[in-house]
């Protein structure tokens, strides 16, 4: 008797085919006491495909590289449960999966004793491990004894690997006895689970499951009674370094989309994507500027570059006809959901290998060890009409008609429908090659193309730009993503800088650098067309210039040398208190402030004294425990602050993400000249950096002034030729002191992402989407699809032949907080080049209000700009990528950006005295006049390290001549 079931990792975990036979019993039986030796692995990383702490390593290929930290310190890992791994499969070089372990707490407790928390140069070490330095920091290998609780064959509602309970975790050197063990062996090129006393591996028949690929999971009958029962253990497809993130993100160039400034209602064409698909007897959808009627012709929705959904509504019959076309041979699936999650959804799945009739499946609820499982619906619920699936000319085409409303099933609404799609890597039911949620709007039957989830490798157009008709941006020269609008919220400010918006009261506070004070922005009417600027008198005359925070009923702001606070009640600031003193003056003057979610720790960033200082003593983030402060004697920055992150040239923008990690954006150095890398490479190097500071990295260094990160370095000069390469190199003036390229790569933390050189990122924030359906006062909130994205303000370059920056960008993030794409423009100059026409725009800080609208401080015209989204805030979002010429010689990366984070050792610092420099904000961002560039060059020439003779003899005279020529 055959039955089929599907088991999906994440949302679509794993597709399996199980061939069960009543005559087959008890190769491994419930109640058996068994034993197995192997690596213990968390199920999250198995499903992810790569190691969470080192995404360059395929999970099942290198379990010895899996740190105890991720296994035992990271909730998403240990909450997923654990498995024991068997030996490697000869075909895939991946370890086979063994049994699941029910008692995770036992694994965790023993693991913490077995693992070390000692410092490591290769791994993030385990904070909770108690083993001594002789214990491992990675590769949790042990012997596990336990009782078989569940075979994983679906008989108890759980599908997957057999489960052990009553487990004992022993040192792996103990091993298993000859009679009490189970093994997962590579037999005939397949991973198989069997009792160790049942048979010798060499006696196995290689042809037992010869028709099943190693990437499938099958429990199979063996007819001869003298043969063992074997269960093929699923192995996960290897993840190459080019796709080592759990999800990728792809956007189309701007040419694929209509102009966002169009005054007409335009439905974006999908002809460039759908032209590869087969057409059927029904009339094809023809992209045009008119609105299609999905009641009379098929409408099309591109779900990925090679996956198309066509649909036709039959309102009178109460049905919808769907056609799924995949450009390849594979199983395909679409699912109807209430919340874009797999559990509880209904799916239609077709596989050419199972015949030519797609069938309906129900997704079961989650279990502690299985995200979701699908079972075929009963025969009486198989109500699909004219359901077929076939492979035609290399394409898989599934077609069916489904009743819109059926008892006990997800209703297909004449409105917004949450759906999911997936397809496999072959026409055999196996692992999905791609999947994602999407929305299908049937409210007016006019959707030709709709948005899909940005968390995966998609490439589709925005749903519509018709709302741009009434959305004239400010300033006129602005370009924004489709459906986004900008307006001048307030102007006439004196160099507005740091911005804080209270998410309880929606109060808007900012620092006016030009007036050295904090002001409140108070809307006088509902649409905020009239805004009052209210100064807080007690904040004046203190030299306030950038940093601002509101926490625990106190307002905090910073000058170059001090951090102050005021009791803040009803929009009024009380008496001035000094909180932190002793910060050095000179050089970069901003002192950015950030509080953690609990309001306990105050983080204060300080920038370097010069372009390239002699050491890192003035280039770091310190944090202060405000819960321990008595409120009288202020902290001293160097003496009382805990060193949280070191080697940061000028980390101006700081923000916490939803996972509790602090992030920062760093302004890289100027005037880079290294003869062995091409001489003058300053236009594209060093990169600006996006950095994440994890708690377990506290006190470590990010390399400045000894090291820098590559943004664009040609292959001819030793680089990768790819934008955002992020390779670590040594600064030329420190090479003779022993700070080599190799030293930098081995002893300093790598940034999460390298961004265009000289863009001058000054502000950043994360978008935290929330449901505003019950709040009638909110409109213009950013879409749900941008949840947890990072938004960064680029002030703009001065030290670059082709200007860059002068805009606000966003960085897509996946569900665990890793970037999946280089920065994408949100708000920028629409014309040629990055710089705006006079008087210009230079963004400084970015913050969201309680309704999800973005505010930008801009210190060139003294304005605050509000950016809103005029689409549905429930939308997913698909950006368009713009190609603004920046003069960089490198090509854009093809894959997503997600760097590996390591644990690093401390390193020696030079004892040279700090170099003083007259106060300037950032060598990335003085006024861009030729005379100011000349002044900056002179300062750098006088104050910078002088060990690189070529930099002095060749570079400076040449650049001085260029600037003098520009002035004349």
PDB file of N, CA, C and O in Angstrom, residues 635-657:
ATOM      1  N   UNK A 635      30.413  60.360  34.348  1.00  0.00           N
ATOM      2  CA  UNK A 635      31.380  59.381  33.878  1.00  0.00           C
ATOM      3  C   UNK A 635      32.509  60.091  33.130  1.00  0.00           C
ATOM      4  O   UNK A 635      32.279  61.105  32.453  1.00  0.00           O
ATOM      5  N   UNK A 636      33.705  59.536  33.217  1.00  0.00           N
ATOM      6  CA  UNK A 636      34.791  59.950  32.335  1.00  0.00           C
ATOM      7  C   UNK A 636      34.842  58.968  31.169  1.00  0.00           C
ATOM      8  O   UNK A 636      34.833  57.748  31.383  1.00  0.00           O
ATOM      9  N   UNK A 637      34.879  59.491  29.942  1.00  0.00           N
ATOM     10  CA  UNK A 637      34.737  58.631  28.761  1.00  0.00           C
ATOM     11  C   UNK A 637      35.779  57.517  28.741  1.00  0.00           C
ATOM     12  O   UNK A 637      35.437  56.341  28.566  1.00  0.00           O
ATOM     13  N   UNK A 638      37.042  57.843  28.902  1.00  0.00           N
ATOM     14  CA  UNK A 638      38.102  56.835  28.788  1.00  0.00           C
ATOM     15  C   UNK A 638      38.222  55.974  30.028  1.00  0.00           C
ATOM     16  O   UNK A 638      38.542  54.785  29.936  1.00  0.00           O
ATOM     17  N   UNK A 639      37.966  56.552  31.209  1.00  0.00           N
ATOM     18  CA  UNK A 639      38.199  55.814  32.452  1.00  0.00           C
ATOM     19  C   UNK A 639      37.018  54.944  32.870  1.00  0.00           C
ATOM     20  O   UNK A 639      37.212  53.871  33.448  1.00  0.00           O
ATOM     21  N   UNK A 640      35.802  55.411  32.607  1.00  0.00           N
ATOM     22  CA  UNK A 640      34.624  54.728  33.145  1.00  0.00           C
ATOM     23  C   UNK A 640      33.827  53.945  32.101  1.00  0.00           C
ATOM     24  O   UNK A 640      33.002  53.117  32.473  1.00  0.00           O
ATOM     25  N   UNK A 641      34.032  54.247  30.839  1.00  0.00           N
ATOM     26  CA  UNK A 641      33.264  53.562  29.810  1.00  0.00           C
ATOM     27  C   UNK A 641      33.870  52.217  29.446  1.00  0.00           C
ATOM     28  O   UNK A 641      35.096  52.070  29.356  1.00  0.00           O
ATOM     29  N   UNK A 642      33.014  51.222  29.249  1.00  0.00           N
ATOM     30  CA  UNK A 642      33.470  49.898  28.804  1.00  0.00           C
ATOM     31  C   UNK A 642      33.729  49.940  27.296  1.00  0.00           C
ATOM     32  O   UNK A 642      32.877  50.376  26.521  1.00  0.00           O
ATOM     33  N   UNK A 643      34.915  49.504  26.882  1.00  0.00           N
ATOM     34  CA  UNK A 643      35.228  49.456  25.462  1.00  0.00           C
ATOM     35  C   UNK A 643      34.356  48.395  24.803  1.00  0.00           C
ATOM     36  O   UNK A 643      34.483  47.211  25.079  1.00  0.00           O
ATOM     37  N   UNK A 644      33.472  48.843  23.928  1.00  0.00           N
ATOM     38  CA  UNK A 644      32.556  47.906  23.273  1.00  0.00           C
ATOM     39  C   UNK A 644      33.038  47.524  21.877  1.00  0.00           C
ATOM     40  O   UNK A 644      32.934  46.364  21.484  1.00  0.00           O
ATOM     41  N   UNK A 645      33.542  48.482  21.113  1.00  0.00           N
ATOM     42  CA  UNK A 645      34.048  48.198  19.770  1.00  0.00           C
ATOM     43  C   UNK A 645      35.174  49.174  19.480  1.00  0.00           C
ATOM     44  O   UNK A 645      35.041  50.378  19.715  1.00  0.00           O
ATOM     45  N   UNK A 646      36.273  48.655  18.943  1.00  0.00           N
ATOM     46  CA  UNK A 646      37.465  49.464  18.715  1.00  0.00           C
ATOM     47  C   UNK A 646      37.803  49.466  17.221  1.00  0.00           C
ATOM     48  O   UNK A 646      37.311  48.643  16.451  1.00  0.00           O
ATOM     49  N   UNK A 647      38.681  50.398  16.823  1.00  0.00           N
ATOM     50  CA  UNK A 647      39.147  50.429  15.445  1.00  0.00           C
ATOM     51  C   UNK A 647      38.094  50.880  14.459  1.00  0.00           C
ATOM     52  O   UNK A 647      37.987  50.333  13.365  1.00  0.00           O
ATOM     53  N   UNK A 648      37.323  51.915  14.842  1.00  0.00           N
ATOM     54  CA  UNK A 648      36.237  52.435  14.000  1.00  0.00           C
ATOM     55  C   UNK A 648      36.549  53.899  13.698  1.00  0.00           C
ATOM     56  O   UNK A 648      36.460  54.746  14.584  1.00  0.00           O
ATOM     57  N   UNK A 649      36.901  54.204  12.462  1.00  0.00           N
ATOM     58  CA  UNK A 649      37.394  55.540  12.129  1.00  0.00           C
ATOM     59  C   UNK A 649      36.399  56.638  12.495  1.00  0.00           C
ATOM     60  O   UNK A 649      36.762  57.631  13.110  1.00  0.00           O
ATOM     61  N   UNK A 650      35.145  56.481  12.099  1.00  0.00           N
ATOM     62  CA  UNK A 650      34.131  57.481  12.424  1.00  0.00           C
ATOM     63  C   UNK A 650      32.764  56.839  12.239  1.00  0.00           C
ATOM     64  O   UNK A 650      32.139  56.969  11.196  1.00  0.00           O
ATOM     65  N   UNK A 651      32.317  56.134  13.277  1.00  0.00           N
ATOM     66  CA  UNK A 651      31.054  55.377  13.232  1.00  0.00           C
ATOM     67  C   UNK A 651      29.928  56.324  13.633  1.00  0.00           C
ATOM     68  O   UNK A 651      29.506  56.376  14.784  1.00  0.00           O
ATOM     69  N   UNK A 652      29.434  57.100  12.667  1.00  0.00           N
ATOM     70  CA  UNK A 652      28.485  58.163  12.999  1.00  0.00           C
ATOM     71  C   UNK A 652      27.090  57.613  13.250  1.00  0.00           C
ATOM     72  O   UNK A 652      26.468  57.886  14.269  1.00  0.00           O
ATOM     73  N   UNK A 653      26.536  56.835  12.324  1.00  0.00           N
ATOM     74  CA  UNK A 653      25.191  56.307  12.497  1.00  0.00           C
ATOM     75  C   UNK A 653      25.189  55.044  13.330  1.00  0.00           C
ATOM     76  O   UNK A 653      25.954  54.115  13.066  1.00  0.00           O
ATOM     77  N   UNK A 654      24.333  54.982  14.354  1.00  0.00           N
ATOM     78  CA  UNK A 654      24.178  53.792  15.193  1.00  0.00           C
ATOM     79  C   UNK A 654      22.699  53.457  15.309  1.00  0.00           C
ATOM     80  O   UNK A 654      21.860  54.359  15.408  1.00  0.00           O
ATOM     81  N   UNK A 655      22.378  52.158  15.336  1.00  0.00           N
ATOM     82  CA  UNK A 655      20.985  51.745  15.511  1.00  0.00           C
ATOM     83  C   UNK A 655      20.936  50.277  15.908  1.00  0.00           C
ATOM     84  O   UNK A 655      21.762  49.475  15.460  1.00  0.00           O
ATOM     85  N   UNK A 656      19.957  49.929  16.736  1.00  0.00           N
ATOM     86  CA  UNK A 656      19.726  48.537  17.126  1.00  0.00           C
ATOM     87  C   UNK A 656      18.697  47.909  16.198  1.00  0.00           C
ATOM     88  O   UNK A 656      17.703  48.545  15.828  1.00  0.00           O
ATOM     89  N   UNK A 657      18.931  46.642  15.820  1.00  0.00           N
ATOM     90  CA  UNK A 657      17.946  45.923  15.024  1.00  0.00           C
ATOM     91  C   UNK A 657      16.986  45.175  15.936  1.00  0.00           C
ATOM     92  O   UNK A 657      17.089  45.238  17.168  1.00  0.00           O
TER      93      UNK A 657
END
